[in-house]
Short mmCIF file of C-alpha atoms in Angstrom, two decimals:
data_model
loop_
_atom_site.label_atom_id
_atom_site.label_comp_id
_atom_site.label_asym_id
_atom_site.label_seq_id
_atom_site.Cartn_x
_atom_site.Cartn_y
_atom_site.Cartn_z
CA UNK A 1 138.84 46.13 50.82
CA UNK A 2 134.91 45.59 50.41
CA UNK A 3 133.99 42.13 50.19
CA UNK A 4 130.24 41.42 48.84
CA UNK A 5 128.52 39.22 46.75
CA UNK A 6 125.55 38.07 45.87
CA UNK A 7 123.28 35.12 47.39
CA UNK A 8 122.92 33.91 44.05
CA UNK A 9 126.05 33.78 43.52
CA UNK A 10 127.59 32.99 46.69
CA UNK A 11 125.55 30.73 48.80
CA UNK A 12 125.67 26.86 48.54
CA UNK A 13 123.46 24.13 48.37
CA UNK A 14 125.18 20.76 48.85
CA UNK A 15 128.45 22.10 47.68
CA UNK A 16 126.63 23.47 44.51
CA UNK A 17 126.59 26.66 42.79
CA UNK A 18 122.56 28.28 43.68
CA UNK A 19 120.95 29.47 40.62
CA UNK A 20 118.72 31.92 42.88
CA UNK A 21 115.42 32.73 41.47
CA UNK A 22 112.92 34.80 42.98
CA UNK A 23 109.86 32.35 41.88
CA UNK A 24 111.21 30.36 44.88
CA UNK A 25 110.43 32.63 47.53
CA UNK A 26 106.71 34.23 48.73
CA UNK A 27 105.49 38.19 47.93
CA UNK A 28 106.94 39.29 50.99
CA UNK A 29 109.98 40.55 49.33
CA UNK A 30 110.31 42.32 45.64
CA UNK A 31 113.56 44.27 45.53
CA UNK A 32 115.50 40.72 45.30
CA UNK A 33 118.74 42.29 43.15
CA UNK A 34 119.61 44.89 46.09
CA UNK A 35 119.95 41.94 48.45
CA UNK A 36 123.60 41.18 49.06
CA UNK A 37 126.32 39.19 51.55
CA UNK A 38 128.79 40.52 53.08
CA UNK A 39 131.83 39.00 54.66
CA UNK A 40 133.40 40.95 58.02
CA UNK A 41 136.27 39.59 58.85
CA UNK A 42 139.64 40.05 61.79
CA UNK A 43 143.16 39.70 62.23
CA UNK A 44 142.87 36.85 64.18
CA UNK A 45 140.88 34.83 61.36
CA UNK A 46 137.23 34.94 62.40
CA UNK A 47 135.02 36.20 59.95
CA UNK A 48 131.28 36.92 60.38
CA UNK A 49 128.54 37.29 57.04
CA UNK A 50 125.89 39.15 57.44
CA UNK A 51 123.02 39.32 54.44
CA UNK A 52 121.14 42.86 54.56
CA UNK A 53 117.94 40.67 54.04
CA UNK A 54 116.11 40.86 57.51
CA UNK A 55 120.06 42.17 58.79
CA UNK A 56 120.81 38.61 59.32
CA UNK A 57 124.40 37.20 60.97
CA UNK A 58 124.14 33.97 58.81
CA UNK A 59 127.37 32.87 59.89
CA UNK A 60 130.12 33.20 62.72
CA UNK A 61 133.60 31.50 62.11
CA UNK A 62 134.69 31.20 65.52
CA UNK A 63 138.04 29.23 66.72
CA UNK A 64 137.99 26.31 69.41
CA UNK A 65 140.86 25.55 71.77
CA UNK A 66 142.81 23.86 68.84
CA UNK A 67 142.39 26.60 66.76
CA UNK A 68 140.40 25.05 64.65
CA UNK A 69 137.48 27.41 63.23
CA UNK A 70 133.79 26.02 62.81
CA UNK A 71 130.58 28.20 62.27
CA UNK A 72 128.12 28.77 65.48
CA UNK A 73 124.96 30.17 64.37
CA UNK A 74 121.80 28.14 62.94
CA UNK A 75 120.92 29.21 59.82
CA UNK A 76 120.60 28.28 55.79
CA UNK A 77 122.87 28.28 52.56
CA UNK A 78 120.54 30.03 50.76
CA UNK A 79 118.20 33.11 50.54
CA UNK A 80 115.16 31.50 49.53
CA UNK A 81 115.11 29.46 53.02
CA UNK A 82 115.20 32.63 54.87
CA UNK A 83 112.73 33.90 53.32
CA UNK A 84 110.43 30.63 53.20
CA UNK A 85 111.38 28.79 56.34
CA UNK A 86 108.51 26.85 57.92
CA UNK A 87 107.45 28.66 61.56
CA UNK A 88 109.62 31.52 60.75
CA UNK A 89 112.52 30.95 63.53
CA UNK A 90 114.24 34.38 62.70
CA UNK A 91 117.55 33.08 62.67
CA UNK A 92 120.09 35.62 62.76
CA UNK A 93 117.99 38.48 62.24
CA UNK A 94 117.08 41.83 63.90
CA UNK A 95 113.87 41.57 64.99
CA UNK A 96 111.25 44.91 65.91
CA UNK A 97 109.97 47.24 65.69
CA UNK A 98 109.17 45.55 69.17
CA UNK A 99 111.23 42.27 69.80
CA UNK A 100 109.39 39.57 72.08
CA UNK A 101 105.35 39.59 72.43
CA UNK A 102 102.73 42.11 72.89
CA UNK A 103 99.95 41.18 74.63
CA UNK A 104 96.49 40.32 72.36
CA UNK A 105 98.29 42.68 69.32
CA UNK A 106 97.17 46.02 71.67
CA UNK A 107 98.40 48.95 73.69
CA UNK A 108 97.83 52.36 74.50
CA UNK A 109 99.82 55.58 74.30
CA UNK A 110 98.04 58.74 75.53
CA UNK A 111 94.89 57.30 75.30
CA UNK A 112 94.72 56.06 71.48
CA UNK A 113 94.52 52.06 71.37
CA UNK A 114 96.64 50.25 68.48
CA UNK A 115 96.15 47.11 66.87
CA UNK A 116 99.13 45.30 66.04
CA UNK A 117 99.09 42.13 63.77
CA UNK A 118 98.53 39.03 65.85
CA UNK A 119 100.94 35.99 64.84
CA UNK A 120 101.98 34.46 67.92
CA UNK A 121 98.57 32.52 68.71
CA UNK A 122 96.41 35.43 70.44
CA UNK A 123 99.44 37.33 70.81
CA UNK A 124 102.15 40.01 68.33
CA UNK A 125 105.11 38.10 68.05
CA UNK A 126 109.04 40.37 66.98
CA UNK A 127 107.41 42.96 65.18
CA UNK A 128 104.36 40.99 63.37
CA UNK A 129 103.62 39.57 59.64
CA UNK A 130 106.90 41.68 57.81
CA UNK A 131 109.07 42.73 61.07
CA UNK A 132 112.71 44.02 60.28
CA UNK A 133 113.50 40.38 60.00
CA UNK A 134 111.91 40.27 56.42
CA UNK A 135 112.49 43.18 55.06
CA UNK A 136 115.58 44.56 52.54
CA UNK A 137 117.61 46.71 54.83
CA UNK A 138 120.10 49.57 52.88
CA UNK A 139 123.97 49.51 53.47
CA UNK A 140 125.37 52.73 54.34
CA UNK A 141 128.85 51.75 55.11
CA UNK A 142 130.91 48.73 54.76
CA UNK A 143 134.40 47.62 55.27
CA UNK A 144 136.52 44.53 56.25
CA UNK A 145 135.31 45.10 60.05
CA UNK A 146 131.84 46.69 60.30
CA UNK A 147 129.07 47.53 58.58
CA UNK A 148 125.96 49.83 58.92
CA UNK A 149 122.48 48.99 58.00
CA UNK A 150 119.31 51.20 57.91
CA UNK A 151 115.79 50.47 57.34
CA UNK A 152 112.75 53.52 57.63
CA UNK A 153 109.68 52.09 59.12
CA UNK A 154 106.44 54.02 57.70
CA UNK A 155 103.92 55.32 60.27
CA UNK A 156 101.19 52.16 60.98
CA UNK A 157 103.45 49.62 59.47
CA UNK A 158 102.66 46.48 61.03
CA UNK A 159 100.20 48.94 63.17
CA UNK A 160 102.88 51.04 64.82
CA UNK A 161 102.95 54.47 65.19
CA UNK A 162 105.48 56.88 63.72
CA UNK A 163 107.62 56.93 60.47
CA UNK A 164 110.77 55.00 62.85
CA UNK A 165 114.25 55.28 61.35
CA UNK A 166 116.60 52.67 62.50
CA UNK A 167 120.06 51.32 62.11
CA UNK A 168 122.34 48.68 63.63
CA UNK A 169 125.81 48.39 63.14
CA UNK A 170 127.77 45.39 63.46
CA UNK A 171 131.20 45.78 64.14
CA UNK A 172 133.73 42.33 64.18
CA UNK A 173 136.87 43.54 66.55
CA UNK A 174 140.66 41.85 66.89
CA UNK A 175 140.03 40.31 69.72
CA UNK A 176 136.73 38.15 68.26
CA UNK A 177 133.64 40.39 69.33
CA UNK A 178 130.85 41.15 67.75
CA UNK A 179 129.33 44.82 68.57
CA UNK A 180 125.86 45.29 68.02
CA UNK A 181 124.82 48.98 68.16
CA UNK A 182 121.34 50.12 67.65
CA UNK A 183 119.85 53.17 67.13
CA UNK A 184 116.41 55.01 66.03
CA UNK A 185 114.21 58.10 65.36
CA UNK A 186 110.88 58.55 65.19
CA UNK A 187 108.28 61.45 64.50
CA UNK A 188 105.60 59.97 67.11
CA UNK A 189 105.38 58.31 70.48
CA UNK A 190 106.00 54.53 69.51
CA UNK A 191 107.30 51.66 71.43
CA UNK A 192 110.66 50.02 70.21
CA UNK A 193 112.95 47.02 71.75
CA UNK A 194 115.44 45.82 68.92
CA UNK A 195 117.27 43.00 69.49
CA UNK A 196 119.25 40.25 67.76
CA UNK A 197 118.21 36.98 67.49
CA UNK A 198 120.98 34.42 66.40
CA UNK A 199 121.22 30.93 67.57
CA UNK A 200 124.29 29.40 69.01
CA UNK A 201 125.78 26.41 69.10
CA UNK A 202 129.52 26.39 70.29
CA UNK A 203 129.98 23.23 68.98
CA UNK A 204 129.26 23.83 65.39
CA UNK A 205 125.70 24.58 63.77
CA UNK A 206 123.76 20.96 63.17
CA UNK A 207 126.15 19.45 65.68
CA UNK A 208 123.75 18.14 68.30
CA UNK A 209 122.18 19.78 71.09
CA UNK A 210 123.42 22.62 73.22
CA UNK A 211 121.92 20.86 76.43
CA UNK A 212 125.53 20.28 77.99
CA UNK A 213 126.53 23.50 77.39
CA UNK A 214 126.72 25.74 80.51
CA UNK A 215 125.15 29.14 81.44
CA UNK A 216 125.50 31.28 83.75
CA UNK A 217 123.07 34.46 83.71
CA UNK A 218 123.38 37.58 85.83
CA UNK A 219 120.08 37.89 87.00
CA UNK A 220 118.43 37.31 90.17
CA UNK A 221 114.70 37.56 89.41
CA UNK A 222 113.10 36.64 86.24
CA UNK A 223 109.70 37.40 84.53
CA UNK A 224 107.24 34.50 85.25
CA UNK A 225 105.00 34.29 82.53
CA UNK A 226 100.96 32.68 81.90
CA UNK A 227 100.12 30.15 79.41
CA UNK A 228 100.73 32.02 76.02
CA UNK A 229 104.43 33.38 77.62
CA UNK A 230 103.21 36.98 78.49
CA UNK A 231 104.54 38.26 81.66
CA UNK A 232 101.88 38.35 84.64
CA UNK A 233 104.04 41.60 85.82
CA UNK A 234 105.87 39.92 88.99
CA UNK A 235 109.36 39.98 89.01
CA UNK A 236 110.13 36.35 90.49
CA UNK A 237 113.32 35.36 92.71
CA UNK A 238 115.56 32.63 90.47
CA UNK A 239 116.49 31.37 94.01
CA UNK A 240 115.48 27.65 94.39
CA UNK A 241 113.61 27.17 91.17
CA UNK A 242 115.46 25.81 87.32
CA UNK A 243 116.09 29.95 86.61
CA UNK A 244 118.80 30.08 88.68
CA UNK A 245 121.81 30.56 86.46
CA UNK A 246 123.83 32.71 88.88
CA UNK A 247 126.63 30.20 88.81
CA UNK A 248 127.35 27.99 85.84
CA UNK A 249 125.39 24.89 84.85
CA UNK A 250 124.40 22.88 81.80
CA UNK A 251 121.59 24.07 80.50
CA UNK A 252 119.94 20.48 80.27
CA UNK A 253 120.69 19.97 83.95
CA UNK A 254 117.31 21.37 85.31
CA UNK A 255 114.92 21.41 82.00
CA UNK A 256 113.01 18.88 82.74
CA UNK A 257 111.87 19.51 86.49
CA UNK A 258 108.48 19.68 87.16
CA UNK A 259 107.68 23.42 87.10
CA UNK A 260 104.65 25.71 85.51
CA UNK A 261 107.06 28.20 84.20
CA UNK A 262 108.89 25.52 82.28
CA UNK A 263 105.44 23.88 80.85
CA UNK A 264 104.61 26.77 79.58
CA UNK A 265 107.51 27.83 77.85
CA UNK A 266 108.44 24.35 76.48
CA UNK A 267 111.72 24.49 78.06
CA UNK A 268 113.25 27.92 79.11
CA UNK A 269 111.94 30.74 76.93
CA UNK A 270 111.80 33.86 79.45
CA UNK A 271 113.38 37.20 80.40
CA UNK A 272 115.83 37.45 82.93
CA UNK A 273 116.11 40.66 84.76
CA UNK A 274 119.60 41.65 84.85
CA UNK A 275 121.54 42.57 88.01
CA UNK A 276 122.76 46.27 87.85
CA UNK A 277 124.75 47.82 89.85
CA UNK A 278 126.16 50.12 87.05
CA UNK A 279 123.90 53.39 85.81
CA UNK A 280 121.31 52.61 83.16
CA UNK A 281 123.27 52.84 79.93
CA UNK A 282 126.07 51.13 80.75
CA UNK A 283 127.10 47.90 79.50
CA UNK A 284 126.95 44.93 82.49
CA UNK A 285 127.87 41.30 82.18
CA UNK A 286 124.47 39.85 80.79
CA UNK A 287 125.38 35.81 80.56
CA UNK A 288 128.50 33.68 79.92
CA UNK A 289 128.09 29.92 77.98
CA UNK A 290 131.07 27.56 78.01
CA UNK A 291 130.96 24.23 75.97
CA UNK A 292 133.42 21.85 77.21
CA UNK A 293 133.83 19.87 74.33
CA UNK A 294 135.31 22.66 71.69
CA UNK A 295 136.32 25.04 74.49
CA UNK A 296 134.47 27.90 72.92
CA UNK A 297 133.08 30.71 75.33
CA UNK A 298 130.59 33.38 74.14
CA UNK A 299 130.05 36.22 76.87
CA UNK A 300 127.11 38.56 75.99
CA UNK A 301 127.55 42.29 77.49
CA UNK A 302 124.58 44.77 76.95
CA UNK A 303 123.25 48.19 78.30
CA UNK A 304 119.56 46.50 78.23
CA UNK A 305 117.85 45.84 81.31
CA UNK A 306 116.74 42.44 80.41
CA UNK A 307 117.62 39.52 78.48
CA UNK A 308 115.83 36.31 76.80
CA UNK A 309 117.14 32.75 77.06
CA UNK A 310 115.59 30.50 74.65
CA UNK A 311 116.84 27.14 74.86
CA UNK A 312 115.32 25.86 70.97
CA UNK A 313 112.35 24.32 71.97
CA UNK A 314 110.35 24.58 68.89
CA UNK A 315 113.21 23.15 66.88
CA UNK A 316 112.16 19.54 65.71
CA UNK A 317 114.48 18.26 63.37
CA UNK A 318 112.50 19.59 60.18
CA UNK A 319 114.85 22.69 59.29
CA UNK A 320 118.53 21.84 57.70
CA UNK A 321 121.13 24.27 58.21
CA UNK A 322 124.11 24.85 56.48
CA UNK A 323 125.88 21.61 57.06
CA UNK A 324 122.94 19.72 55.94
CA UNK A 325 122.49 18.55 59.12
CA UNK A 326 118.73 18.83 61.36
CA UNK A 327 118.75 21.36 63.37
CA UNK A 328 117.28 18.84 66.49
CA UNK A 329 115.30 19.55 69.23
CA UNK A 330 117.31 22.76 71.29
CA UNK A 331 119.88 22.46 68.95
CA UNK A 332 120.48 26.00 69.28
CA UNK A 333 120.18 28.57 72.23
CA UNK A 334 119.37 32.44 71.85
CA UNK A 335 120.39 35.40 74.00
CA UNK A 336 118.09 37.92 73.03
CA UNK A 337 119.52 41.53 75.00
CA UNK A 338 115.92 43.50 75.54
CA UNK A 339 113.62 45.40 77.46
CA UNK A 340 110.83 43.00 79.29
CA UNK A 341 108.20 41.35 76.81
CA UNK A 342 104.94 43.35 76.74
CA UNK A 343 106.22 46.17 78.53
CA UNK A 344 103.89 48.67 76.89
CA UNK A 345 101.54 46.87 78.80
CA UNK A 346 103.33 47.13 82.06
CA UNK A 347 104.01 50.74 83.52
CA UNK A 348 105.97 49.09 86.18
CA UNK A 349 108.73 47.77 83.45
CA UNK A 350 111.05 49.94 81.92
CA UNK A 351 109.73 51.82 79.52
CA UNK A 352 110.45 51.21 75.66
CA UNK A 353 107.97 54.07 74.55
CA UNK A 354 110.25 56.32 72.11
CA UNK A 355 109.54 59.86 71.96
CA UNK A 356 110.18 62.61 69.01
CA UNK A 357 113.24 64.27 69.58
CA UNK A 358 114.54 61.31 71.67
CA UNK A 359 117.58 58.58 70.55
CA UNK A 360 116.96 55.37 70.96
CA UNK A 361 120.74 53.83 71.25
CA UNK A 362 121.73 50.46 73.04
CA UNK A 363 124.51 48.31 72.57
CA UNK A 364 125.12 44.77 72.59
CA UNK A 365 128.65 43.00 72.62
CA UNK A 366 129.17 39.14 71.67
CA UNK A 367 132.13 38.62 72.72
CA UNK A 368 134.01 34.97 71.92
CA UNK A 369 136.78 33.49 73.51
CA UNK A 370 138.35 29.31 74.78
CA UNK A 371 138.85 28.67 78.01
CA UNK A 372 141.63 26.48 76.78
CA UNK A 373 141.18 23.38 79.38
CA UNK A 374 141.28 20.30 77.52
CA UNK A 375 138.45 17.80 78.57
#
């Protein structure tokens, strides 16, 4: 059984029926009547809606210990706020065609120099001005447990190179995983790095900070970045320093130590470089968060050699989410399964550079669980 509806008719305001009008919301997007929600949902009661706006998760029903269901990703009630929100925190979406930032908006492939949009102070920020987050994604298949979205990039859009042809599937097992799979095409040599970009909070979106939450990453080394959070090219040792996540910890245990790395991101806002003992391409144990209160677990699994932990630092209490409640200062955490910011830049990183008669296919797997101890 397909289950869709529209924003406009589905998505509520303080318990009240949206009237959506497209007057509310910038240029960016025209083709407002093909935008849709659509409700995934398992045998063991969680249900996930994704919105082929931007191919945002707007929300995760996810059980506690008790069995008691609340929803874990940041986000808004209604379209118009995704479309309008103030400093653009992608919640949810898929971001590209290059996730993370590019150095000054530039790099090179075989000599010719492209100028990406810069929107990340002097630096191109998850795909620039109209990235995959904002755009109106088409629905090639849906049913009660996945769905598959496309998109076709043009050659230069945002400044990239090639016409790119994309799509992620998300797929909502039995056993309460989500299973990201991405794939793309392209006619020329471009660089691509999709990844997803939800906010968590185990404890409920709105409810508080995630700062007692603990993480553990599996990663060893990290990428130390400069002052506007692009990699200097080092791959650093966690050992002794706040980035050591190898064995569990809250995250607010170590945030604020005295550290360069952690002025300049605000808080943790790096890549991690993830331990791999596997072949490239398979999927390895990327990071594990508990939260003690609600007993939820969320263990992220990818075939990408890298991940981002971003602890909401630019969250200041300005945005409302679903409950109505501020979304406070890190009052959601990201786990963004990538290839290394500004890699184009880097020869020494893996390489994201795409090439015509190439696949680009990685997989990503959210995977929730309790742990069932009562606190």
């Amino acid at each position: 059984m397909k289950t869709f509806i529209s924003f406009a008719a589905a998505f509520t305001f303080v318990a009240s029926i949206l009237s959506f009008s497209p007057s509310h919301c910038s240029g960016e997007v025209s083709d407002f009547d093909s935008i849709k929600l659509y409700t995934l949902k398992n045998d063991s009661g969680m249900t996930a809606k994704v919105t082929n706006y931007g191919a945002i998760i707007t929300s995760l029903m996810v059980p506690d210990r008790n069995g008691e269901h609340a929803d874990v990703v940041l986000g808004y009630d209604r379209l118009e706020d995704y479309i309008n929100a103030v400093d653009k925190p992608y919640f949810g979406a898929i971001v590209g065609r290059y996730g993370n930032r590019i150095a000054k908006g530039e790099f090179s492939i075989d000599g010719e120099t492209y100028s990406l949009a810069v929107n990340n102070g002097e630096n191109h920020l998850h795909g620039g001005v109209i990235g995959f987050d904002k755009v109106v994604w088409d629905v090639d298949l849906f049913d009660d447990h996945q769905i598959v979205l496309s998109y076709h990039a043009k050659d230069m859009e945002e400044g990239y190179p090639g016409n790119l042809a994309v799509s992620v599937t998300y797929t909502l097992t039995d056993d309460n995983r989500i299973v990201i799979d991405y794939h793309a095409t392209t006619d020329k040599r471009t660089p691509v790095n999709l990844t997803q970009h939800s906010y968590f909070n185990l404890k409920g979106e709105g409810n508080g900070t995630i700062l007692d939450h603990r993480l553990t990453i599996n990663a060893d080394r990290f990428t130390p970045v400069d002052a506007g959070l692009i990699p200097t090219g080092e791959l650093r040792s966690v050992a002794s320093t706040p980035f050591d996540f190898t064995t569990a910890k809250p995250i607010g245990r170590d945030i604020h130590i005295e550290n360069e790395q952690l002025t300049f991101g605000g808080g943790f806002d790096h890549n991690w470089v993830l331990n791999r003992s596997e072949s490239d391409g398979e999927l390895v144990l990327a990071a594990h968060v508990s939260e003690p209160e609600t007993g939820r677990t969320l263990t992220v699994l990818t075939t990408e050699p890298g991940i981002q932990f971003y602890c909401g630092n630019f969250l200041d209490g300005r945005l409302r989410g679903k409950s109505g409640q501020a979304y406070l200062h890190r009052g959601g955490f990201c786990l963004e399964t990538q290839h290394f910011p500004d890699s184009p830049n880097h020869p020494e990183f893996p390489s994201t550079l795409l090439a015509p008669g190439e696949t680009y296919q990685t997989q990503t797997v959210f995977a929730f669980s309790t742990d069932n101890v009562s606190r």
